[in-house]
């Protein structure tokens, strides 16, 4: 991850950008280079696992013979990266399945913010941690979330720009204070740092590599991770699209969102 961060910083001055599916869906030569770096190292070290990157040419892969899956988002927040903003990160998430749970679930995740040299990592039953890579001690500082959300409380809510545009009514919810941060990984980091209460995505258009790493870290920290209609977040491999809302936040975040941001809540208002 550290080498990926260095690569992100060094390549920013010589970017080549092309369009994928739309003008808002762009990819840079840095995305491709970081993807190749991380993917090659994971394949070399974990030969029995399946490694999937956002920048793979083909995501239609057979998963039946695999039990563990690495999902890579080489630059989450490519638009911010291209525009020389700080809100981008490198993300890797590990999913695994067992005989008891055939659907893959988050196990461990990594989120690196190159601009601040902060690496967040953690997973289920492991805790959540931050390493300041510029600090000589390289201490793994455990991050503990204090407090919980009750349905009547006001919440500091992180929500993506496109999602806000698609749901403008959100800004009229009295118990909601919107906070703007680009990358999903950095949104979860802000919750862990005590700067926000929850992240929500309502549109149902996130990809599994967007959420695998952050979800694992969030679960490690004891955060709520789920949807408006489920207490857990599904990873429907080999499909890559999560066609549901996504919520990560302090304990109580799921119930808070269901009270204030669900269809039923909108009708009541």
PDB file of C-alpha atoms in Angstrom:
ATOM      1  CA  UNK A   1       0.000   0.000   0.000  1.00  0.00           C
ATOM      2  CA  UNK A   2       2.836   2.381   0.779  1.00  0.00           C
ATOM      3  CA  UNK A   3       4.300   1.934  -2.713  1.00  0.00           C
ATOM      4  CA  UNK A   4       0.855   2.517  -4.210  1.00  0.00           C
ATOM      5  CA  UNK A   5       0.616   5.798  -2.321  1.00  0.00           C
ATOM      6  CA  UNK A   6       4.018   6.907  -3.556  1.00  0.00           C
ATOM      7  CA  UNK A   7       2.985   6.054  -7.100  1.00  0.00           C
ATOM      8  CA  UNK A   8      -0.224   8.089  -6.766  1.00  0.00           C
ATOM      9  CA  UNK A   9       1.743  11.132  -5.626  1.00  0.00           C
ATOM     10  CA  UNK A  10       4.521  10.846  -8.198  1.00  0.00           C
ATOM     11  CA  UNK A  11       2.273  10.269 -11.233  1.00  0.00           C
ATOM     12  CA  UNK A  12      -0.012  13.203 -10.546  1.00  0.00           C
ATOM     13  CA  UNK A  13       2.224  15.628 -12.436  1.00  0.00           C
ATOM     14  CA  UNK A  14       2.122  13.582 -15.648  1.00  0.00           C
ATOM     15  CA  UNK A  15      -1.437  12.301 -15.981  1.00  0.00           C
ATOM     16  CA  UNK A  16      -3.020  10.797 -19.045  1.00  0.00           C
ATOM     17  CA  UNK A  17      -6.811  10.630 -18.759  1.00  0.00           C
ATOM     18  CA  UNK A  18      -9.335   8.744 -20.869  1.00  0.00           C
ATOM     19  CA  UNK A  19     -13.090   8.217 -20.665  1.00  0.00           C
ATOM     20  CA  UNK A  20     -14.708   4.893 -19.770  1.00  0.00           C
ATOM     21  CA  UNK A  21     -18.507   4.830 -19.849  1.00  0.00           C
ATOM     22  CA  UNK A  22     -19.301   8.555 -19.523  1.00  0.00           C
ATOM     23  CA  UNK A  23     -17.624  11.972 -19.133  1.00  0.00           C
ATOM     24  CA  UNK A  24     -17.927  11.525 -15.350  1.00  0.00           C
ATOM     25  CA  UNK A  25     -16.417   8.026 -15.508  1.00  0.00           C
ATOM     26  CA  UNK A  26     -12.753   8.605 -16.217  1.00  0.00           C
ATOM     27  CA  UNK A  27      -9.583   6.596 -15.776  1.00  0.00           C
ATOM     28  CA  UNK A  28      -5.995   7.790 -15.604  1.00  0.00           C
ATOM     29  CA  UNK A  29      -2.681   6.127 -16.281  1.00  0.00           C
ATOM     30  CA  UNK A  30      -2.162   6.257 -12.504  1.00  0.00           C
ATOM     31  CA  UNK A  31      -5.315   4.167 -11.917  1.00  0.00           C
ATOM     32  CA  UNK A  32      -3.973   1.534 -14.297  1.00  0.00           C
ATOM     33  CA  UNK A  33      -0.431   1.542 -12.895  1.00  0.00           C
ATOM     34  CA  UNK A  34      -1.542   1.311  -9.254  1.00  0.00           C
ATOM     35  CA  UNK A  35      -4.013  -1.426 -10.160  1.00  0.00           C
ATOM     36  CA  UNK A  36      -1.261  -3.470 -11.804  1.00  0.00           C
ATOM     37  CA  UNK A  37       1.111  -2.934  -8.860  1.00  0.00           C
ATOM     38  CA  UNK A  38      -1.335  -4.084  -6.188  1.00  0.00           C
ATOM     39  CA  UNK A  39      -2.862  -6.880  -8.236  1.00  0.00           C
ATOM     40  CA  UNK A  40       0.496  -8.416  -9.159  1.00  0.00           C
ATOM     41  CA  UNK A  41       1.675  -8.388  -5.544  1.00  0.00           C
ATOM     42  CA  UNK A  42      -1.535  -9.949  -4.244  1.00  0.00           C
ATOM     43  CA  UNK A  43      -1.485 -12.664  -6.912  1.00  0.00           C
ATOM     44  CA  UNK A  44       2.138 -13.445  -6.095  1.00  0.00           C
ATOM     45  CA  UNK A  45       1.481 -13.722  -2.360  1.00  0.00           C
ATOM     46  CA  UNK A  46      -2.004 -15.272  -2.318  1.00  0.00           C
ATOM     47  CA  UNK A  47      -1.990 -17.717  -5.212  1.00  0.00           C
ATOM     48  CA  UNK A  48      -5.183 -19.504  -4.157  1.00  0.00           C
ATOM     49  CA  UNK A  49      -7.254 -16.302  -3.967  1.00  0.00           C
ATOM     50  CA  UNK A  50      -9.101 -14.458  -6.726  1.00  0.00           C
ATOM     51  CA  UNK A  51      -7.952 -10.860  -7.239  1.00  0.00           C
ATOM     52  CA  UNK A  52     -10.350  -8.414  -8.908  1.00  0.00           C
ATOM     53  CA  UNK A  53      -9.590  -4.782  -9.761  1.00  0.00           C
ATOM     54  CA  UNK A  54     -11.904  -2.026 -10.919  1.00  0.00           C
ATOM     55  CA  UNK A  55      -9.599  -1.572 -13.898  1.00  0.00           C
ATOM     56  CA  UNK A  56      -9.774  -5.187 -15.111  1.00  0.00           C
ATOM     57  CA  UNK A  57     -10.914  -5.453 -18.720  1.00  0.00           C
ATOM     58  CA  UNK A  58     -13.353  -8.236 -17.818  1.00  0.00           C
ATOM     59  CA  UNK A  59     -15.207  -8.646 -14.522  1.00  0.00           C
ATOM     60  CA  UNK A  60     -17.225 -11.701 -15.615  1.00  0.00           C
ATOM     61  CA  UNK A  61     -15.154 -14.304 -13.803  1.00  0.00           C
ATOM     62  CA  UNK A  62     -15.953 -17.768 -12.469  1.00  0.00           C
ATOM     63  CA  UNK A  63     -15.805 -17.711  -8.671  1.00  0.00           C
ATOM     64  CA  UNK A  64     -16.895 -21.247  -7.786  1.00  0.00           C
ATOM     65  CA  UNK A  65     -13.407 -22.578  -7.051  1.00  0.00           C
ATOM     66  CA  UNK A  66     -12.379 -19.663  -4.806  1.00  0.00           C
ATOM     67  CA  UNK A  67     -13.041 -18.998  -1.142  1.00  0.00           C
ATOM     68  CA  UNK A  68     -11.272 -15.641  -0.800  1.00  0.00           C
ATOM     69  CA  UNK A  69     -11.536 -12.554  -2.986  1.00  0.00           C
ATOM     70  CA  UNK A  70      -9.426  -9.398  -3.057  1.00  0.00           C
ATOM     71  CA  UNK A  71     -11.161  -6.306  -4.461  1.00  0.00           C
ATOM     72  CA  UNK A  72      -9.034  -3.343  -5.548  1.00  0.00           C
ATOM     73  CA  UNK A  73     -10.044   0.260  -6.163  1.00  0.00           C
ATOM     74  CA  UNK A  74      -6.689   1.764  -7.208  1.00  0.00           C
ATOM     75  CA  UNK A  75      -7.932   5.347  -6.901  1.00  0.00           C
ATOM     76  CA  UNK A  76     -11.278   5.928  -5.232  1.00  0.00           C
ATOM     77  CA  UNK A  77     -12.151   9.492  -6.180  1.00  0.00           C
ATOM     78  CA  UNK A  78     -10.487   9.614  -9.603  1.00  0.00           C
ATOM     79  CA  UNK A  79     -12.199  12.921 -10.442  1.00  0.00           C
ATOM     80  CA  UNK A  80     -10.720  14.536  -7.331  1.00  0.00           C
ATOM     81  CA  UNK A  81      -7.329  13.042  -8.131  1.00  0.00           C
ATOM     82  CA  UNK A  82      -7.406  14.406 -11.687  1.00  0.00           C
ATOM     83  CA  UNK A  83      -8.522  17.847 -10.465  1.00  0.00           C
ATOM     84  CA  UNK A  84      -5.664  17.945  -7.928  1.00  0.00           C
ATOM     85  CA  UNK A  85      -7.955  17.750  -4.892  1.00  0.00           C
ATOM     86  CA  UNK A  86      -6.977  15.824  -1.770  1.00  0.00           C
ATOM     87  CA  UNK A  87     -10.115  13.670  -1.394  1.00  0.00           C
ATOM     88  CA  UNK A  88      -8.988  10.414  -2.990  1.00  0.00           C
ATOM     89  CA  UNK A  89      -7.563   7.172  -1.664  1.00  0.00           C
ATOM     90  CA  UNK A  90      -6.310   3.696  -2.533  1.00  0.00           C
ATOM     91  CA  UNK A  91      -8.530   0.847  -1.304  1.00  0.00           C
ATOM     92  CA  UNK A  92      -8.214  -2.918  -0.975  1.00  0.00           C
ATOM     93  CA  UNK A  93     -10.783  -5.233   0.579  1.00  0.00           C
ATOM     94  CA  UNK A  94     -10.696  -8.951   1.350  1.00  0.00           C
ATOM     95  CA  UNK A  95     -13.904 -10.987   1.172  1.00  0.00           C
ATOM     96  CA  UNK A  96     -14.234 -14.642   2.145  1.00  0.00           C
ATOM     97  CA  UNK A  97     -16.879 -17.333   2.215  1.00  0.00           C
ATOM     98  CA  UNK A  98     -17.227 -20.513   4.222  1.00  0.00           C
ATOM     99  CA  UNK A  99     -19.355 -23.630   3.974  1.00  0.00           C
ATOM    100  CA  UNK A 100     -21.701 -22.036   6.502  1.00  0.00           C
ATOM    101  CA  UNK A 101     -21.830 -18.722   4.601  1.00  0.00           C
ATOM    102  CA  UNK A 102     -21.489 -19.281   0.841  1.00  0.00           C
ATOM    103  CA  UNK A 103     -21.977 -15.573   0.050  1.00  0.00           C
ATOM    104  CA  UNK A 104     -18.712 -13.617   0.448  1.00  0.00           C
ATOM    105  CA  UNK A 105     -18.471 -11.295   3.461  1.00  0.00           C
ATOM    106  CA  UNK A 106     -15.908  -8.583   4.348  1.00  0.00           C
ATOM    107  CA  UNK A 107     -12.941  -9.872   6.317  1.00  0.00           C
ATOM    108  CA  UNK A 108     -10.264  -7.173   6.191  1.00  0.00           C
ATOM    109  CA  UNK A 109      -9.720  -3.839   4.502  1.00  0.00           C
ATOM    110  CA  UNK A 110      -7.126  -1.163   3.749  1.00  0.00           C
ATOM    111  CA  UNK A 111      -7.699   2.505   2.912  1.00  0.00           C
ATOM    112  CA  UNK A 112      -4.664   4.670   2.165  1.00  0.00           C
ATOM    113  CA  UNK A 113      -4.893   8.469   1.893  1.00  0.00           C
ATOM    114  CA  UNK A 114      -1.709   9.403  -0.020  1.00  0.00           C
ATOM    115  CA  UNK A 115      -2.028  13.149   0.623  1.00  0.00           C
ATOM    116  CA  UNK A 116      -1.938  12.716   4.402  1.00  0.00           C
ATOM    117  CA  UNK A 117       0.125   9.494   4.420  1.00  0.00           C
ATOM    118  CA  UNK A 118      -2.493   7.858   6.633  1.00  0.00           C
ATOM    119  CA  UNK A 119      -3.278   4.170   6.275  1.00  0.00           C
ATOM    120  CA  UNK A 120      -6.490   2.845   7.816  1.00  0.00           C
ATOM    121  CA  UNK A 121      -6.891  -0.896   8.189  1.00  0.00           C
ATOM    122  CA  UNK A 122      -8.982  -3.363  10.108  1.00  0.00           C
ATOM    123  CA  UNK A 123     -11.457  -6.177   9.988  1.00  0.00           C
ATOM    124  CA  UNK A 124     -14.021  -8.323  11.732  1.00  0.00           C
ATOM    125  CA  UNK A 125     -12.815  -9.425  15.199  1.00  0.00           C
ATOM    126  CA  UNK A 126      -9.530  -7.554  14.579  1.00  0.00           C
ATOM    127  CA  UNK A 127     -10.352  -3.927  15.383  1.00  0.00           C
ATOM    128  CA  UNK A 128      -9.660  -0.828  13.288  1.00  0.00           C
ATOM    129  CA  UNK A 129      -6.377   1.072  13.156  1.00  0.00           C
ATOM    130  CA  UNK A 130      -4.585   4.059  11.683  1.00  0.00           C
ATOM    131  CA  UNK A 131      -0.899   4.263  10.810  1.00  0.00           C
ATOM    132  CA  UNK A 132       0.705   7.650  10.145  1.00  0.00           C
ATOM    133  CA  UNK A 133       3.283   6.579   7.591  1.00  0.00           C
ATOM    134  CA  UNK A 134       5.364   9.749   8.033  1.00  0.00           C
ATOM    135  CA  UNK A 135       5.676   9.045  11.753  1.00  0.00           C
ATOM    136  CA  UNK A 136       8.891   7.177  12.531  1.00  0.00           C
ATOM    137  CA  UNK A 137       7.161   4.997  15.124  1.00  0.00           C
ATOM    138  CA  UNK A 138       4.644   3.601  12.554  1.00  0.00           C
ATOM    139  CA  UNK A 139       2.349   2.962  15.522  1.00  0.00           C
ATOM    140  CA  UNK A 140      -0.908   1.154  14.783  1.00  0.00           C
ATOM    141  CA  UNK A 141      -3.310   3.444  16.638  1.00  0.00           C
ATOM    142  CA  UNK A 142      -6.537   1.673  17.481  1.00  0.00           C
ATOM    143  CA  UNK A 143      -9.614   3.670  16.546  1.00  0.00           C
ATOM    144  CA  UNK A 144     -12.610   3.326  18.819  1.00  0.00           C
ATOM    145  CA  UNK A 145     -15.957   4.887  18.007  1.00  0.00           C
ATOM    146  CA  UNK A 146     -17.494   6.632  21.000  1.00  0.00           C
ATOM    147  CA  UNK A 147     -21.214   7.004  21.466  1.00  0.00           C
ATOM    148  CA  UNK A 148     -24.137   5.922  19.350  1.00  0.00           C
ATOM    149  CA  UNK A 149     -26.972   7.466  17.371  1.00  0.00           C
ATOM    150  CA  UNK A 150     -30.513   7.544  18.633  1.00  0.00           C
ATOM    151  CA  UNK A 151     -33.335   8.176  16.203  1.00  0.00           C
ATOM    152  CA  UNK A 152     -34.166  11.608  17.671  1.00  0.00           C
ATOM    153  CA  UNK A 153     -30.603  12.949  17.525  1.00  0.00           C
ATOM    154  CA  UNK A 154     -29.108  15.159  14.832  1.00  0.00           C
ATOM    155  CA  UNK A 155     -26.571  13.329  12.672  1.00  0.00           C
ATOM    156  CA  UNK A 156     -23.546  14.506  10.706  1.00  0.00           C
ATOM    157  CA  UNK A 157     -24.091  12.685   7.429  1.00  0.00           C
ATOM    158  CA  UNK A 158     -21.599  12.019   4.635  1.00  0.00           C
ATOM    159  CA  UNK A 159     -23.161  11.666   1.189  1.00  0.00           C
ATOM    160  CA  UNK A 160     -21.641  11.694  -2.300  1.00  0.00           C
ATOM    161  CA  UNK A 161     -22.209  14.592  -4.711  1.00  0.00           C
ATOM    162  CA  UNK A 162     -24.109  12.553  -7.319  1.00  0.00           C
ATOM    163  CA  UNK A 163     -26.226  10.915  -4.638  1.00  0.00           C
ATOM    164  CA  UNK A 164     -27.128  14.328  -3.184  1.00  0.00           C
ATOM    165  CA  UNK A 165     -28.127  15.569  -6.634  1.00  0.00           C
ATOM    166  CA  UNK A 166     -30.320  12.508  -7.166  1.00  0.00           C
ATOM    167  CA  UNK A 167     -32.010  12.980  -3.771  1.00  0.00           C
ATOM    168  CA  UNK A 168     -32.221  16.769  -3.199  1.00  0.00           C
ATOM    169  CA  UNK A 169     -34.947  16.306  -0.561  1.00  0.00           C
ATOM    170  CA  UNK A 170     -32.289  14.995   1.834  1.00  0.00           C
ATOM    171  CA  UNK A 171     -31.179  18.552   2.554  1.00  0.00           C
ATOM    172  CA  UNK A 172     -34.605  19.332   4.034  1.00  0.00           C
ATOM    173  CA  UNK A 173     -34.329  16.638   6.740  1.00  0.00           C
ATOM    174  CA  UNK A 174     -34.084  18.635   9.963  1.00  0.00           C
ATOM    175  CA  UNK A 175     -32.082  16.047  11.892  1.00  0.00           C
ATOM    176  CA  UNK A 176     -29.417  15.893   9.178  1.00  0.00           C
ATOM    177  CA  UNK A 177     -26.242  17.942   8.795  1.00  0.00           C
ATOM    178  CA  UNK A 178     -24.544  17.216   5.466  1.00  0.00           C
ATOM    179  CA  UNK A 179     -20.758  16.928   5.390  1.00  0.00           C
ATOM    180  CA  UNK A 180     -18.900  16.814   2.079  1.00  0.00           C
ATOM    181  CA  UNK A 181     -15.997  14.423   1.522  1.00  0.00           C
ATOM    182  CA  UNK A 182     -15.080  12.719  -1.751  1.00  0.00           C
ATOM    183  CA  UNK A 183     -13.956   9.118  -1.413  1.00  0.00           C
ATOM    184  CA  UNK A 184     -15.994   6.418   0.339  1.00  0.00           C
ATOM    185  CA  UNK A 185     -12.882   5.227   2.124  1.00  0.00           C
ATOM    186  CA  UNK A 186     -12.232   8.723   3.462  1.00  0.00           C
ATOM    187  CA  UNK A 187     -15.867   9.021   4.522  1.00  0.00           C
ATOM    188  CA  UNK A 188     -15.444   5.990   6.776  1.00  0.00           C
ATOM    189  CA  UNK A 189     -12.137   7.432   8.005  1.00  0.00           C
ATOM    190  CA  UNK A 190     -13.907  10.622   9.077  1.00  0.00           C
ATOM    191  CA  UNK A 191     -16.416   8.578  11.073  1.00  0.00           C
ATOM    192  CA  UNK A 192     -13.558   6.720  12.757  1.00  0.00           C
ATOM    193  CA  UNK A 193     -11.850  10.039  13.551  1.00  0.00           C
ATOM    194  CA  UNK A 194     -15.042  11.363  15.184  1.00  0.00           C
ATOM    195  CA  UNK A 195     -15.677  13.973  12.470  1.00  0.00           C
ATOM    196  CA  UNK A 196     -18.974  12.484  11.213  1.00  0.00           C
ATOM    197  CA  UNK A 197     -21.662  10.051  12.339  1.00  0.00           C
ATOM    198  CA  UNK A 198     -22.612   8.075   9.251  1.00  0.00           C
ATOM    199  CA  UNK A 199     -22.241   7.604   5.506  1.00  0.00           C
ATOM    200  CA  UNK A 200     -25.204   6.777   3.295  1.00  0.00           C
ATOM    201  CA  UNK A 201     -25.571   6.054  -0.415  1.00  0.00           C
ATOM    202  CA  UNK A 202     -29.189   5.862  -1.557  1.00  0.00           C
ATOM    203  CA  UNK A 203     -28.909   5.364  -5.321  1.00  0.00           C
ATOM    204  CA  UNK A 204     -27.877   1.697  -5.340  1.00  0.00           C
ATOM    205  CA  UNK A 205     -25.086   2.175  -7.864  1.00  0.00           C
ATOM    206  CA  UNK A 206     -21.929   1.391  -5.919  1.00  0.00           C
ATOM    207  CA  UNK A 207     -19.540  -1.355  -6.967  1.00  0.00           C
ATOM    208  CA  UNK A 208     -18.173  -4.033  -4.679  1.00  0.00           C
ATOM    209  CA  UNK A 209     -14.641  -2.591  -4.842  1.00  0.00           C
ATOM    210  CA  UNK A 210     -16.075   0.732  -3.599  1.00  0.00           C
ATOM    211  CA  UNK A 211     -17.295  -0.816  -0.359  1.00  0.00           C
ATOM    212  CA  UNK A 212     -15.324  -3.999   0.446  1.00  0.00           C
ATOM    213  CA  UNK A 213     -12.361  -2.320   2.148  1.00  0.00           C
ATOM    214  CA  UNK A 214     -14.299   0.401   3.989  1.00  0.00           C
ATOM    215  CA  UNK A 215     -16.970  -2.080   5.136  1.00  0.00           C
ATOM    216  CA  UNK A 216     -14.378  -4.427   6.639  1.00  0.00           C
ATOM    217  CA  UNK A 217     -12.706  -1.573   8.541  1.00  0.00           C
ATOM    218  CA  UNK A 218     -16.080  -0.254   9.689  1.00  0.00           C
ATOM    219  CA  UNK A 219     -17.074  -3.688  10.999  1.00  0.00           C
ATOM    220  CA  UNK A 220     -13.732  -3.942  12.775  1.00  0.00           C
ATOM    221  CA  UNK A 221     -14.500  -0.679  14.560  1.00  0.00           C
ATOM    222  CA  UNK A 222     -17.955  -1.868  15.592  1.00  0.00           C
ATOM    223  CA  UNK A 223     -19.854   0.390  13.207  1.00  0.00           C
ATOM    224  CA  UNK A 224     -23.238  -0.408  11.717  1.00  0.00           C
ATOM    225  CA  UNK A 225     -22.894  -1.692   8.142  1.00  0.00           C
ATOM    226  CA  UNK A 226     -25.985  -2.486   6.113  1.00  0.00           C
ATOM    227  CA  UNK A 227     -28.857  -1.110   4.022  1.00  0.00           C
ATOM    228  CA  UNK A 228     -32.209   0.542   4.604  1.00  0.00           C
ATOM    229  CA  UNK A 229     -33.848  -2.885   4.417  1.00  0.00           C
ATOM    230  CA  UNK A 230     -31.091  -5.134   5.789  1.00  0.00           C
ATOM    231  CA  UNK A 231     -28.754  -5.253   8.778  1.00  0.00           C
ATOM    232  CA  UNK A 232     -25.908  -6.502   6.577  1.00  0.00           C
ATOM    233  CA  UNK A 233     -24.337  -5.572   3.254  1.00  0.00           C
ATOM    234  CA  UNK A 234     -24.351  -8.202   0.511  1.00  0.00           C
ATOM    235  CA  UNK A 235     -21.489  -8.746  -1.947  1.00  0.00           C
ATOM    236  CA  UNK A 236     -23.144 -10.537  -4.891  1.00  0.00           C
ATOM    237  CA  UNK A 237     -20.045 -11.846  -6.672  1.00  0.00           C
ATOM    238  CA  UNK A 238     -19.513 -12.438  -9.556  1.00  0.00           C
ATOM    239  CA  UNK A 239     -21.821  -9.431 -10.047  1.00  0.00           C
ATOM    240  CA  UNK A 240     -20.030  -6.212  -9.151  1.00  0.00           C
ATOM    241  CA  UNK A 241     -22.995  -3.845  -8.681  1.00  0.00           C
ATOM    242  CA  UNK A 242     -24.596  -3.457  -5.261  1.00  0.00           C
ATOM    243  CA  UNK A 243     -28.187  -2.599  -6.154  1.00  0.00           C
ATOM    244  CA  UNK A 244     -29.128  -1.374  -2.709  1.00  0.00           C
ATOM    245  CA  UNK A 245     -28.595   1.531  -0.377  1.00  0.00           C
ATOM    246  CA  UNK A 246     -25.346   1.423   1.606  1.00  0.00           C
ATOM    247  CA  UNK A 247     -25.030   2.656   5.181  1.00  0.00           C
ATOM    248  CA  UNK A 248     -21.964   2.714   7.438  1.00  0.00           C
ATOM    249  CA  UNK A 249     -21.972   4.577  10.711  1.00  0.00           C
ATOM    250  CA  UNK A 250     -21.993   4.664  14.465  1.00  0.00           C
ATOM    251  CA  UNK A 251     -24.094   2.090  16.302  1.00  0.00           C
ATOM    252  CA  UNK A 252     -27.688   3.109  15.715  1.00  0.00           C
ATOM    253  CA  UNK A 253     -26.988   4.506  12.229  1.00  0.00           C
ATOM    254  CA  UNK A 254     -29.153   1.908  10.488  1.00  0.00           C
ATOM    255  CA  UNK A 255     -32.190   2.702  12.627  1.00  0.00           C
ATOM    256  CA  UNK A 256     -31.560   6.451  12.295  1.00  0.00           C
ATOM    257  CA  UNK A 257     -31.523   6.199   8.497  1.00  0.00           C
ATOM    258  CA  UNK A 258     -34.659   4.062   8.453  1.00  0.00           C
ATOM    259  CA  UNK A 259     -36.477   6.665  10.534  1.00  0.00           C
ATOM    260  CA  UNK A 260     -35.377   9.726   8.558  1.00  0.00           C
ATOM    261  CA  UNK A 261     -34.306   8.611   5.068  1.00  0.00           C
ATOM    262  CA  UNK A 262     -36.478   5.629   4.114  1.00  0.00           C
ATOM    263  CA  UNK A 263     -39.431   5.805   1.699  1.00  0.00           C
ATOM    264  CA  UNK A 264     -41.776   5.386   4.654  1.00  0.00           C
ATOM    265  CA  UNK A 265     -40.141   8.332   6.442  1.00  0.00           C
ATOM    266  CA  UNK A 266     -40.526  10.504   3.341  1.00  0.00           C
ATOM    267  CA  UNK A 267     -44.228   9.621   3.078  1.00  0.00           C
ATOM    268  CA  UNK A 268     -44.769  10.473   6.743  1.00  0.00           C
ATOM    269  CA  UNK A 269     -43.188  13.889   6.213  1.00  0.00           C
TER     270      UNK A 269
END
